[in-house]
Coordinates of C-alpha atoms in Angstrom, one line a residue:
Chain A
X1 CA 2.4 6.3 -46.3
X2 CA 1.5 2.8 -47.5
X3 CA 3.3 0.2 -45.5
X4 CA 4.9 -2.4 -47.9
X5 CA 5.4 -6.1 -47.4
X6 CA 8.0 -7.2 -44.9
X7 CA 8.0 -4.1 -42.8
X8 CA 5.8 -5.4 -40.0
X9 CA 6.4 -9.1 -39.0
X10 CA 3.9 -11.8 -39.8
X11 CA 2.1 -12.2 -36.5
X12 CA 1.3 -8.5 -36.1
X13 CA 0.3 -8.4 -39.8
X14 CA -2.1 -11.2 -39.2
X15 CA -3.4 -9.5 -36.0
X16 CA -4.0 -6.2 -37.8
X17 CA -5.7 -8.2 -40.6
X18 CA -8.2 -9.5 -38.1
X19 CA -8.7 -6.0 -36.7
X20 CA -9.3 -4.6 -40.2
X21 CA -11.7 -7.4 -41.1
X22 CA -13.7 -6.8 -38.0
X23 CA -13.8 -3.1 -38.6
X24 CA -14.9 -3.6 -42.1
X25 CA -17.6 -6.0 -41.0
X26 CA -18.9 -3.6 -38.4
X27 CA -18.8 -0.8 -41.0
X28 CA -20.7 -2.8 -43.6
X29 CA -23.6 -2.9 -41.1
X30 CA -23.3 0.7 -40.0
X31 CA -23.0 2.1 -43.5
X32 CA -26.5 1.0 -44.3
X33 CA -27.8 3.3 -41.7
X34 CA -25.6 6.2 -42.6
X35 CA -26.4 6.2 -46.3
X36 CA -30.1 6.5 -45.7
X37 CA -31.4 3.1 -46.5
X38 CA -33.4 2.2 -43.5
X39 CA -33.8 -1.4 -42.3
X40 CA -37.0 -1.6 -44.5
X41 CA -35.1 -0.6 -47.6
X42 CA -32.5 -3.3 -47.3
X43 CA -29.8 -0.6 -47.5
X44 CA -29.9 -0.6 -51.2
X45 CA -28.4 2.8 -51.4
X46 CA -25.2 1.7 -49.6
X47 CA -23.3 0.1 -52.5
X48 CA -23.7 2.8 -55.1
X49 CA -23.1 5.8 -52.9
X50 CA -20.3 4.2 -50.9
X51 CA -18.6 3.2 -54.2
X52 CA -19.1 6.8 -55.4
X53 CA -17.5 8.3 -52.3
X54 CA -14.6 5.8 -52.6
X55 CA -14.1 6.9 -56.1
X56 CA -14.2 10.6 -54.9
X57 CA -11.6 9.9 -52.3
X58 CA -9.5 8.2 -54.9
X59 CA -9.8 11.1 -57.3
X60 CA -9.1 13.7 -54.6
X61 CA -5.9 11.9 -53.8
X62 CA -4.8 12.7 -57.3
X63 CA -5.5 16.5 -56.8
X64 CA -2.1 18.0 -56.2
X65 CA -1.6 20.9 -53.9
X66 CA 1.6 22.7 -54.6
X67 CA 3.6 23.4 -51.4
X68 CA 6.7 25.2 -52.7
X69 CA 8.8 25.1 -55.8
X70 CA 8.5 21.7 -57.3
X71 CA 7.0 19.9 -54.3
X72 CA 3.4 19.2 -53.8
X73 CA 1.2 17.2 -51.5
X74 CA -2.1 15.5 -51.8
X75 CA -5.0 14.8 -49.5
X76 CA -5.2 11.5 -47.6
X77 CA -8.9 11.8 -47.3
X78 CA -9.7 9.9 -44.1
X79 CA -10.9 12.9 -42.2
X80 CA -12.7 14.3 -45.2
X81 CA -14.6 11.0 -45.7
X82 CA -15.4 10.7 -42.0
X83 CA -16.9 14.2 -41.9
X84 CA -18.7 14.1 -45.2
X85 CA -20.2 10.7 -45.1
X86 CA -19.8 9.4 -41.6
X87 CA -17.5 7.0 -39.8
X88 CA -18.8 3.7 -41.1
X89 CA -18.9 4.7 -44.7
X90 CA -15.6 6.5 -44.3
X91 CA -13.9 3.3 -43.0
X92 CA -15.4 1.3 -45.9
X93 CA -14.4 3.8 -48.5
X94 CA -10.8 4.2 -47.4
X95 CA -10.6 0.4 -47.0
X96 CA -11.8 -0.2 -50.6
X97 CA -9.5 2.5 -51.9
X98 CA -6.5 0.9 -50.1
X99 CA -7.5 -2.6 -51.3
X100 CA -7.7 -1.5 -55.0
X101 CA -4.5 0.5 -54.6
X102 CA -2.7 -2.6 -53.3
X103 CA -4.2 -4.9 -56.0
X104 CA -4.1 -2.6 -59.0
X105 CA -1.2 -0.2 -58.4
X106 CA 1.0 -2.3 -56.1
X107 CA 0.9 0.6 -53.6
X108 CA 1.1 -1.0 -50.2
X109 CA 1.8 -4.6 -49.7
X110 CA -0.8 -7.3 -50.0
X111 CA 0.2 -8.9 -46.6
X112 CA 0.4 -5.4 -45.1
X113 CA -3.2 -4.6 -46.2
X114 CA -4.6 -5.2 -42.7
X115 CA -1.9 -2.9 -41.3
X116 CA -2.7 -0.2 -43.8
X117 CA -6.5 -0.4 -43.3
X118 CA -6.1 -0.4 -39.5
X119 CA -3.7 2.5 -39.6
X120 CA -5.0 4.8 -42.3
X121 CA -8.6 3.7 -42.5
X122 CA -9.8 2.9 -39.0
X123 CA -7.6 5.1 -36.8
X124 CA -7.7 8.2 -39.0
X125 CA -11.5 8.0 -39.6
X126 CA -12.4 7.3 -36.0
X127 CA -10.1 9.9 -34.5
X128 CA -11.3 12.6 -37.0
X129 CA -14.9 11.7 -36.4
X130 CA -14.6 11.5 -32.6
X131 CA -12.9 14.9 -32.4
X132 CA -15.3 16.5 -34.9
X133 CA -18.4 15.4 -33.0
X134 CA -16.9 16.1 -29.6
X135 CA -15.9 19.6 -30.5
X136 CA -19.2 20.4 -32.3
X137 CA -21.0 19.4 -29.2
X138 CA -19.3 22.1 -27.1
X139 CA -19.1 24.9 -29.7
X140 CA -21.9 27.2 -30.7
X141 CA -24.0 26.3 -33.7
X142 CA -22.5 28.2 -36.5
X143 CA -21.2 27.4 -39.9
X144 CA -17.8 28.7 -39.3
X145 CA -17.5 26.4 -36.4
X146 CA -18.0 23.4 -38.7
X147 CA -15.1 24.6 -40.8
X148 CA -12.9 25.2 -37.8
X149 CA -13.7 21.9 -36.3
X150 CA -12.9 20.0 -39.4
X151 CA -9.6 21.7 -39.4
X152 CA -8.8 20.4 -35.9
X153 CA -10.1 17.0 -36.7
X154 CA -8.0 16.6 -39.8
X155 CA -5.0 18.1 -38.0
X156 CA -5.1 15.5 -35.3
X157 CA -6.1 12.6 -37.4
X158 CA -2.9 12.4 -39.4
X159 CA -0.4 12.4 -36.5
X160 CA -2.8 9.9 -34.7
X161 CA -2.2 7.6 -37.6
X162 CA 1.5 8.1 -37.2
X163 CA 1.2 7.3 -33.5
X164 CA -0.8 4.1 -34.4
X165 CA 1.9 3.2 -36.9
X166 CA 4.6 3.6 -34.3
X167 CA 2.6 1.4 -31.9
X168 CA 2.3 -1.3 -34.6
X169 CA 6.0 -0.9 -35.3
X170 CA 6.8 -1.3 -31.6
X171 CA 4.8 -4.6 -31.6
X172 CA 6.2 -6.1 -34.8
X173 CA 8.7 -4.0 -36.5
X174 CA 11.4 -5.9 -38.4
X175 CA 14.2 -3.4 -37.9
X176 CA 15.6 -2.3 -34.6
X177 CA 15.5 1.4 -34.9
X178 CA 15.0 3.0 -31.5
X179 CA 11.3 3.5 -30.9
X180 CA 11.8 7.1 -29.9
X181 CA 13.5 7.9 -33.3
X182 CA 10.6 6.3 -35.2
X183 CA 8.1 8.1 -33.1
X184 CA 9.9 11.4 -33.5
X185 CA 10.3 11.1 -37.2
X186 CA 6.8 9.8 -37.9
X187 CA 5.0 12.3 -35.7
X188 CA 7.2 15.2 -36.8
X189 CA 6.7 14.6 -40.5
X190 CA 3.0 13.8 -40.0
X191 CA 2.3 16.9 -38.0
X192 CA 3.5 18.9 -41.1
X193 CA 1.4 16.7 -43.4
X194 CA -1.5 17.1 -40.9
X195 CA -1.4 20.9 -41.2
X196 CA -1.7 20.6 -45.0
X197 CA -4.4 18.0 -44.7
X198 CA -6.2 20.2 -42.2
X199 CA -6.2 23.3 -44.4
X200 CA -7.4 21.4 -47.4
X201 CA -10.1 19.4 -45.5
X202 CA -11.4 22.5 -43.8
X203 CA -11.6 24.4 -47.0
X204 CA -13.3 21.5 -48.8
X205 CA -15.8 21.0 -46.0
X206 CA -16.4 24.8 -46.0
X207 CA -17.2 24.7 -49.7
X208 CA -19.7 21.8 -49.2
X209 CA -21.3 23.4 -46.2
X210 CA -21.9 26.7 -48.1
X211 CA -23.9 24.9 -50.8
X212 CA -25.3 21.6 -49.5
X213 CA -25.0 21.6 -45.7
X214 CA -27.2 18.5 -45.6
X215 CA -24.5 16.5 -47.3
X216 CA -22.0 17.0 -44.4
X217 CA -23.0 14.0 -42.5
X218 CA -21.2 14.7 -39.3
X219 CA -22.7 18.1 -38.9
X220 CA -26.2 17.4 -40.2
X221 CA -27.9 17.8 -36.9
X222 CA -26.0 21.0 -36.3
X223 CA -26.6 22.8 -39.6
X224 CA -30.0 22.0 -40.8
X225 CA -32.7 24.4 -40.0
X226 CA -36.2 23.2 -39.7
X227 CA -38.7 24.6 -42.2
X228 CA -40.7 27.3 -40.6
X229 CA -44.0 28.4 -42.1
X230 CA -44.6 32.0 -41.1
X231 CA -47.9 33.3 -42.0
X232 CA -47.5 36.8 -43.4
X233 CA -49.3 39.4 -41.4
X234 CA -50.5 41.1 -44.6
X235 CA -52.4 38.3 -46.1
X236 CA -55.2 37.4 -43.8
X237 CA -56.4 34.8 -46.3
X238 CA -54.6 31.6 -45.2
X239 CA -54.8 29.8 -48.6
X240 CA -54.2 32.8 -50.9
X241 CA -51.2 31.6 -52.8
X242 CA -48.8 28.7 -52.5
X243 CA -46.1 29.9 -50.4
X244 CA -43.0 30.6 -52.6
X245 CA -40.8 30.2 -49.6
X246 CA -41.6 26.5 -49.3
X247 CA -38.2 25.5 -50.5
X248 CA -37.5 21.9 -49.9
X249 CA -36.2 21.7 -46.4
X250 CA -32.9 20.2 -46.0
X251 CA -34.6 17.3 -44.3
X252 CA -32.8 16.4 -41.2
X253 CA -33.4 12.7 -40.5
X254 CA -34.7 13.3 -37.0
X255 CA -34.9 16.9 -36.0
X256 CA -36.8 16.8 -32.7
X257 CA -36.8 20.0 -30.9
X258 CA -33.8 19.1 -28.7
X259 CA -33.6 21.4 -25.8
X260 CA -30.5 23.6 -26.3
X261 CA -28.2 23.2 -23.5
X262 CA -26.3 26.4 -24.0
X263 CA -25.7 26.8 -20.4
X264 CA -23.1 24.1 -20.2
X265 CA -21.3 25.0 -23.3
X266 CA -19.2 27.9 -22.0
X267 CA -18.2 25.6 -19.2
X268 CA -17.0 23.0 -21.6
X269 CA -15.1 25.5 -23.7
X270 CA -13.4 27.0 -20.7
X271 CA -12.5 23.6 -19.4
X272 CA -11.0 22.6 -22.7
X273 CA -9.0 25.7 -23.2
X274 CA -7.7 25.6 -19.6
X275 CA -6.7 22.0 -20.0
X276 CA -4.9 22.6 -23.2
X277 CA -3.2 25.7 -21.8
X278 CA -2.1 23.8 -18.7
X279 CA -0.9 20.7 -20.6
X280 CA 0.8 22.5 -23.5
X281 CA 1.6 26.0 -22.3
X282 CA 2.2 25.8 -18.6
X283 CA 4.4 22.7 -18.8
X284 CA 6.7 24.8 -20.8
X285 CA 7.4 26.6 -17.7
X286 CA 6.9 23.8 -15.2
X287 CA 9.7 23.3 -12.8
X288 CA 11.9 20.4 -13.9
X289 CA 13.0 19.7 -10.4
X290 CA 11.4 16.6 -8.8
X291 CA 8.0 17.1 -7.3
X292 CA 7.4 16.8 -3.6
X293 CA 7.1 13.1 -3.3
X294 CA 9.9 12.3 -5.6
X295 CA 12.1 14.8 -3.7
X296 CA 11.3 13.2 -0.4
X297 CA 11.9 9.8 -1.8
X298 CA 15.2 10.8 -3.2
X299 CA 16.3 12.4 0.1
X300 CA 15.5 9.3 2.0
X301 CA 16.7 6.7 -0.4
X302 CA 13.3 5.2 -0.8
X303 CA 13.4 5.4 -4.5
X304 CA 16.4 3.1 -4.7
X305 CA 13.9 0.2 -4.5
X306 CA 11.3 1.8 -6.6
X307 CA 10.7 -0.4 -9.6
X308 CA 10.9 1.1 -13.0
X309 CA 7.5 1.6 -14.5
X310 CA 6.6 -0.8 -17.2
X311 CA 5.8 1.9 -19.7
X312 CA 9.1 3.6 -19.0
X313 CA 10.4 2.9 -22.5
X314 CA 7.3 4.2 -24.1
X315 CA 7.8 7.1 -26.4
X316 CA 5.8 9.4 -24.1
X317 CA 7.4 8.2 -20.9
X318 CA 8.0 10.7 -18.1
X319 CA 5.7 13.2 -19.9
X320 CA 8.2 14.0 -22.6
X321 CA 8.5 13.1 -26.2
X322 CA 11.7 11.1 -26.6
X323 CA 14.4 12.5 -28.9
X324 CA 13.2 16.0 -28.7
X325 CA 16.0 17.8 -27.1
X326 CA 14.3 20.8 -25.7
X327 CA 12.8 19.6 -22.5
X328 CA 10.2 22.3 -22.4
X329 CA 9.0 21.8 -25.9
X330 CA 9.1 18.1 -25.4
X331 CA 7.0 18.3 -22.2
X332 CA 4.5 20.7 -23.9
X333 CA 4.1 18.5 -26.9
X334 CA 3.6 15.4 -24.8
X335 CA 1.0 17.3 -22.8
X336 CA -0.9 18.4 -25.8
X337 CA -0.8 14.9 -27.4
X338 CA -2.0 13.4 -24.1
X339 CA -4.9 15.8 -23.9
X340 CA -5.7 15.2 -27.5
X341 CA -5.7 11.4 -27.1
X342 CA -7.7 11.6 -23.9
X343 CA -10.2 13.9 -25.5
X344 CA -10.5 11.7 -28.6
X345 CA -11.0 8.5 -26.5
X346 CA -13.4 10.2 -24.1
X347 CA -15.5 11.9 -26.7
X348 CA -15.5 8.7 -28.8
X349 CA -17.0 6.8 -25.9
X350 CA -19.4 9.6 -25.2
X351 CA -20.6 9.8 -28.8
X352 CA -21.0 6.0 -28.9
X353 CA -23.1 5.9 -25.8
X354 CA -25.2 8.9 -26.9
X355 CA -25.8 7.3 -30.3
X356 CA -26.9 4.1 -28.7
X357 CA -29.4 5.9 -26.5
X358 CA -30.7 8.0 -29.4
X359 CA -31.1 4.9 -31.5
X360 CA -33.0 3.1 -28.8
X361 CA -35.3 6.1 -28.5
X362 CA -35.8 6.3 -32.3
X363 CA -36.6 2.7 -32.5
X364 CA -39.1 3.0 -29.7
X365 CA -40.7 5.9 -31.6
X366 CA -40.5 4.0 -34.9
X367 CA -42.4 1.0 -33.6
X368 CA -45.2 3.3 -32.6
X369 CA -45.5 5.2 -35.8
X370 CA -44.5 2.8 -38.5
X371 CA -47.6 0.7 -38.5
X372 CA -48.7 0.5 -42.1
X373 CA -47.5 4.0 -43.0
X374 CA -45.1 4.2 -46.0
X375 CA -41.6 4.8 -45.0
X376 CA -40.3 8.3 -45.1
X377 CA -38.6 9.5 -48.3
X378 CA -34.8 9.2 -48.3
X379 CA -33.5 11.7 -45.8
X380 CA -30.8 13.4 -47.9
X381 CA -32.9 14.7 -50.7
X382 CA -32.2 18.4 -50.4
Chain B
X1 CA -17.8 -3.3 -68.0
X2 CA -16.0 -4.2 -71.1
X3 CA -12.6 -3.6 -72.5
X4 CA -13.0 0.1 -72.1
X5 CA -12.3 -0.3 -68.4
X6 CA -8.7 -1.5 -68.8
X7 CA -6.5 0.2 -66.2
X8 CA -3.1 1.8 -66.7
X9 CA -1.1 -1.2 -65.5
X10 CA -2.9 -3.8 -67.6
X11 CA -1.0 -5.1 -70.6
X12 CA -3.1 -6.9 -73.1
X13 CA -1.9 -10.4 -74.1
X14 CA -2.7 -14.0 -74.7
X15 CA -0.2 -15.8 -72.6
X16 CA -0.9 -18.8 -70.3
X17 CA -0.6 -16.3 -67.4
X18 CA -3.3 -14.1 -68.9
X19 CA -5.5 -17.0 -69.4
X20 CA -5.6 -18.2 -65.8
X21 CA -8.7 -17.4 -63.8
X22 CA -8.3 -14.2 -61.7
X23 CA -9.1 -15.8 -58.4
X24 CA -6.4 -18.5 -58.9
X25 CA -3.9 -15.8 -59.7
X26 CA -4.9 -13.7 -56.7
X27 CA -4.6 -16.6 -54.4
X28 CA -1.3 -17.6 -55.8
X29 CA 0.2 -14.0 -55.5
X30 CA -1.1 -13.7 -52.0
X31 CA 0.4 -17.0 -50.9
X32 CA 3.6 -16.1 -52.7
X33 CA 4.0 -12.7 -50.9
X34 CA 3.1 -14.4 -47.6
X35 CA 5.9 -16.9 -48.0
X36 CA 8.3 -14.2 -49.0
X37 CA 7.5 -12.3 -45.9
X38 CA 7.9 -15.4 -43.8
X39 CA 11.4 -16.2 -45.1
X40 CA 14.2 -15.4 -42.7
X41 CA 16.3 -12.5 -43.8
X42 CA 19.6 -14.3 -43.4
X43 CA 18.7 -16.6 -46.3
X44 CA 19.9 -14.2 -48.9
X45 CA 20.0 -16.8 -51.6
X46 CA 16.3 -17.5 -51.1
X47 CA 15.4 -14.0 -52.2
X48 CA 17.5 -14.5 -55.4
X49 CA 15.5 -17.6 -56.0
X50 CA 12.3 -15.8 -55.6
X51 CA 13.4 -13.1 -58.0
X52 CA 14.3 -15.8 -60.6
X53 CA 10.8 -17.4 -60.0
X54 CA 9.1 -14.1 -60.7
X55 CA 11.3 -13.5 -63.7
X56 CA 10.2 -16.9 -65.0
X57 CA 6.6 -16.0 -64.6
X58 CA 7.2 -12.7 -66.3
X59 CA 8.8 -14.4 -69.2
X60 CA 5.9 -16.8 -69.6
X61 CA 3.4 -13.9 -69.4
X62 CA 5.4 -12.1 -72.2
X63 CA 4.9 -8.7 -70.5
X64 CA 7.8 -6.5 -71.6
X65 CA 10.3 -6.1 -68.8
X66 CA 10.3 -2.4 -69.3
X67 CA 6.6 -2.2 -68.6
X68 CA 7.1 -4.1 -65.4
X69 CA 10.1 -2.1 -64.2
X70 CA 8.6 1.3 -64.9
X71 CA 5.4 0.3 -63.0
X72 CA 7.5 -0.7 -60.1
X73 CA 8.6 2.9 -59.6
X74 CA 5.8 3.3 -57.1
X75 CA 8.3 1.8 -54.6
X76 CA 10.8 4.7 -54.8
X77 CA 9.7 6.7 -51.8
X78 CA 10.0 3.6 -49.8
X79 CA 13.5 2.8 -51.0
X80 CA 14.6 6.2 -49.8
X81 CA 13.4 5.3 -46.4
X82 CA 15.2 1.9 -46.4
X83 CA 18.5 3.6 -47.4
X84 CA 18.3 5.7 -44.3
X85 CA 17.9 2.7 -42.0
X86 CA 21.6 1.7 -41.7
X87 CA 22.3 5.2 -40.5
X88 CA 19.7 5.4 -37.7
X89 CA 19.4 1.9 -36.5
X90 CA 20.9 0.7 -33.2
X91 CA 23.4 -2.1 -32.7
X92 CA 27.0 -2.8 -33.6
X93 CA 28.7 -0.4 -36.0
X94 CA 30.7 -1.6 -38.9
X95 CA 32.6 0.5 -41.4
X96 CA 31.8 0.3 -45.1
X97 CA 33.6 2.5 -47.5
X98 CA 34.4 5.0 -44.7
X99 CA 30.9 5.2 -43.4
X100 CA 30.0 3.9 -40.0
X101 CA 26.8 1.9 -40.4
X102 CA 24.7 -0.2 -38.1
X103 CA 25.0 -3.8 -38.9
X104 CA 21.5 -4.7 -37.9
X105 CA 20.3 -1.6 -39.7
X106 CA 21.9 -3.0 -42.9
X107 CA 20.1 -6.2 -42.3
X108 CA 16.9 -4.4 -41.7
X109 CA 17.3 -2.3 -44.9
X110 CA 18.0 -5.5 -46.9
X111 CA 15.0 -7.3 -45.3
X112 CA 12.6 -4.4 -46.1
X113 CA 14.0 -3.8 -49.5
X114 CA 14.0 -7.4 -50.7
X115 CA 10.6 -8.3 -49.3
X116 CA 9.0 -5.0 -50.4
X117 CA 10.4 -5.2 -53.9
X118 CA 9.3 -8.8 -54.4
X119 CA 5.8 -7.9 -53.1
X120 CA 5.6 -5.0 -55.5
X121 CA 6.9 -7.0 -58.4
X122 CA 4.4 -9.8 -57.7
X123 CA 1.5 -7.3 -57.5
X124 CA 2.6 -5.5 -60.7
X125 CA 2.8 -8.8 -62.5
X126 CA -0.7 -9.7 -61.3
X127 CA -2.1 -6.3 -62.4
X128 CA -0.4 -6.4 -65.7
X129 CA -1.9 -9.7 -66.7
X130 CA -5.4 -9.4 -65.2
X131 CA -8.2 -7.2 -66.4
X132 CA -10.0 -5.0 -63.9
X133 CA -13.4 -6.7 -64.2
X134 CA -11.6 -10.1 -63.9
X135 CA -9.9 -8.9 -60.7
X136 CA -13.2 -7.8 -59.1
X137 CA -14.8 -11.1 -60.1
X138 CA -11.9 -12.9 -58.7
X139 CA -12.2 -11.1 -55.4
X140 CA -15.9 -12.0 -55.3
X141 CA -15.0 -15.7 -56.0
X142 CA -12.6 -15.6 -53.1
X143 CA -15.6 -14.9 -50.9
X144 CA -15.0 -11.2 -50.3
X145 CA -18.3 -9.9 -48.7
X146 CA -20.7 -9.2 -51.6
X147 CA -21.5 -5.7 -50.4
X148 CA -17.8 -4.9 -50.3
X149 CA -17.4 -6.3 -53.8
X150 CA -20.2 -4.1 -55.0
X151 CA -18.7 -1.1 -53.5
X152 CA -15.4 -1.8 -55.2
X153 CA -17.2 -2.4 -58.5
X154 CA -19.1 0.9 -58.2
X155 CA -15.8 2.7 -57.2
X156 CA -14.1 1.4 -60.3
X157 CA -17.0 2.4 -62.5
X158 CA -17.3 5.9 -60.9
X159 CA -13.5 6.5 -60.8
X160 CA -13.2 7.3 -64.4
X161 CA -16.3 9.5 -64.4
X162 CA -15.1 11.5 -61.4
X163 CA -11.6 11.7 -62.7
X164 CA -13.0 13.1 -66.0
X165 CA -15.1 15.6 -64.1
X166 CA -12.0 16.7 -62.2
X167 CA -10.1 17.0 -65.4
X168 CA -12.8 19.2 -66.9
X169 CA -12.7 21.4 -63.8
X170 CA -9.0 21.6 -64.2
X171 CA -9.4 22.7 -67.8
X172 CA -11.9 25.3 -66.7
X173 CA -9.5 26.6 -64.1
X174 CA -6.6 26.7 -66.6
X175 CA -8.7 28.4 -69.3
X176 CA -9.4 31.2 -66.8
X177 CA -5.7 31.7 -66.3
X178 CA -5.4 30.0 -62.9
X179 CA -2.3 28.3 -62.1
X180 CA -1.7 26.9 -58.6
X181 CA 1.7 27.9 -57.4
X182 CA 1.7 27.6 -53.7
X183 CA -0.4 27.4 -50.5
X184 CA -2.0 30.7 -51.4
X185 CA -4.0 28.9 -54.0
X186 CA -5.1 26.0 -51.9
X187 CA -8.5 27.7 -51.3
X188 CA -9.3 27.5 -55.0
X189 CA -8.3 23.9 -55.2
X190 CA -10.2 23.0 -52.1
X191 CA -13.3 24.7 -53.5
X192 CA -12.9 22.6 -56.6
X193 CA -12.7 19.5 -54.4
X194 CA -15.8 20.6 -52.5
X195 CA -17.8 21.2 -55.7
X196 CA -16.5 17.9 -57.1
X197 CA -18.0 16.2 -54.1
X198 CA -21.3 17.9 -54.5
X199 CA -21.5 17.2 -58.2
X200 CA -20.5 13.6 -57.8
X201 CA -22.9 13.0 -55.0
X202 CA -25.8 14.5 -56.8
X203 CA -24.9 12.5 -59.9
X204 CA -24.7 9.4 -57.7
X205 CA -28.2 10.1 -56.4
X206 CA -29.5 10.5 -59.9
X207 CA -27.8 7.3 -61.0
X208 CA -29.2 5.5 -58.0
X209 CA -32.7 6.6 -58.8
X210 CA -32.3 5.5 -62.4
X211 CA -31.0 2.1 -61.2
X212 CA -34.1 1.8 -58.9
X213 CA -36.4 2.5 -61.8
X214 CA -34.8 -0.3 -63.7
X215 CA -35.4 -2.8 -60.9
X216 CA -32.3 -2.6 -58.7
X217 CA -32.9 -4.1 -55.3
X218 CA -29.6 -3.9 -53.7
X219 CA -27.8 -6.8 -55.3
X220 CA -26.3 -7.0 -58.7
X221 CA -27.3 -9.8 -61.0
X222 CA -24.6 -12.5 -61.0
X223 CA -21.8 -11.5 -63.2
X224 CA -21.0 -13.6 -66.2
X225 CA -17.8 -15.4 -65.7
X226 CA -16.1 -18.5 -66.9
X227 CA -17.5 -20.5 -64.1
X228 CA -15.4 -22.0 -61.3
X229 CA -11.8 -22.8 -62.2
X230 CA -10.9 -26.4 -63.1
X231 CA -8.4 -28.5 -61.3
X232 CA -5.8 -28.0 -64.1
X233 CA -6.0 -24.2 -63.7
X234 CA -5.6 -24.4 -60.0
X235 CA -2.6 -26.7 -60.4
X236 CA -1.0 -24.4 -62.9
X237 CA -1.4 -21.3 -60.7
X238 CA -0.2 -23.3 -57.7
X239 CA 3.2 -23.8 -59.3
X240 CA 4.4 -20.4 -58.1
X241 CA 3.4 -20.6 -54.4
X242 CA 4.5 -24.3 -54.1
X243 CA 8.0 -23.5 -55.5
X244 CA 8.1 -20.6 -53.1
X245 CA 7.1 -22.8 -50.3
X246 CA 10.0 -25.1 -51.1
X247 CA 12.4 -22.2 -51.1
X248 CA 11.0 -20.9 -47.9
X249 CA 11.3 -24.2 -46.1
X250 CA 14.9 -24.6 -47.4
X251 CA 15.6 -21.0 -46.2
X252 CA 14.5 -22.0 -42.7
X253 CA 16.4 -25.3 -42.5
X254 CA 19.6 -24.3 -44.2

């Protein structure tokens, strides 16, 4: 879904251009950290490896997945990039791919480049990464969990891009199609696309996890096992033979013995499941008659004066998705979307705060140890 | 990067358009598309004038029209969407050939189709007359951040390598009798994508080490180019956007 020229009006295009430029600028700084070039190494790994991942995304988009007779789909790659190489590099790679697609293949308009990068690069990558990290945090440490989580992350990221597109369209669309129709069509189609994207992303991440778990950036701290040297009880001689089991440890960049907080995890999961059930499932059966206050207000004529809410025309107004006839389905869908959005925003903020704190700690530790000692070898050598 | 890196859209030639520096052409095309987008949709004649303008540039560049038109097929999915617009848009209904259509939807469809097609045509023309390395150099000259330019350069260099790797894996799958027919076979394809990532990444790490051992410090040596563009070249490439500016202003005033 590359937005062409003339679809979004000029002011909004310019605004998204500014957003995209800012996002790319931030990512350029962040990508140095993600790709293993520390501040001392001037981030010289960034360009080659980010270019490589961009080329990979570009190539994977050409890999066709047959759906049914004659039709086939392909991967969009935003979620995959976010999970495999991290959010900053992911944004960079998708942006570069979009730029070259616009310049070389005329796919997506030049003036709509900012819109495309904001929509397909920034939103997809951030939503996917936020959900992935948020879910990994509450789920048990197992490989299958990584695959499952990447499924959910990719599944949500595609409709999230559709929602973002609808928002941009609401701000600066050049045609006056009712917003609800655009929303319904975009989200409906992209939920289907998202399912395909999710299956493929999960299988791809699963294949990488099985062989080189240290290459899955977003799950690095979850999957790597610290190298354990277990002296054999049979050989009393400590320096008998070099230990054959001294396989190179998948070096996790910083694997301090974090205290496992398993105790809170069941609580988190239960809460999540209950919330989703309530939002999606129970609102199927929720009474559609007005709730207490609304009833009272209606009986006494108070609500005559009640002003219409400003967001009343929003596609999710009154907790229903517009243009979806079945009220129960509509309510359920709106609930699930709401929970998903809240979760994404919340866990995004959480991850950001956490990262900042960790970084501060690492820097504090680094100042103490880095005196004169050579810098550690690149972290990703497996 | 030499001639071997020509991309599919590029059409070799020696016309005045081919000879212009890439950054002049990039700036001209970008300004042109910007002006097209800024033109009011009611000025139908203006879009005709833009089309003539592009046709003139295409004639000067001596790129065969067939080459341009087939490359513009990338727009097709979008055309399908635009055709739907008159049926779903709001507003007054008018009857055309027995179909009730929304008037504003028709305008919207025209707007999107005209501007989108002109944008695609301009981009295709740019890509057909500019080599890949020139394009990247042009982007660098237009002050794109150096790191971003480097990433784009590396992407272009690796794209062929990785596509070839993918093609070899496909050959390997085919020679083992595998043919993807439906979602049941997605697992195999996804495993291919996964191992493609691992192979590419490991190759990238090796290449990076090789680059380090040859003295790479994070910046590429300055690329050899023709130097900054002269005034004459800027003036020549400004012909397109300036004419477009005149048309756009006329479109607003008339």
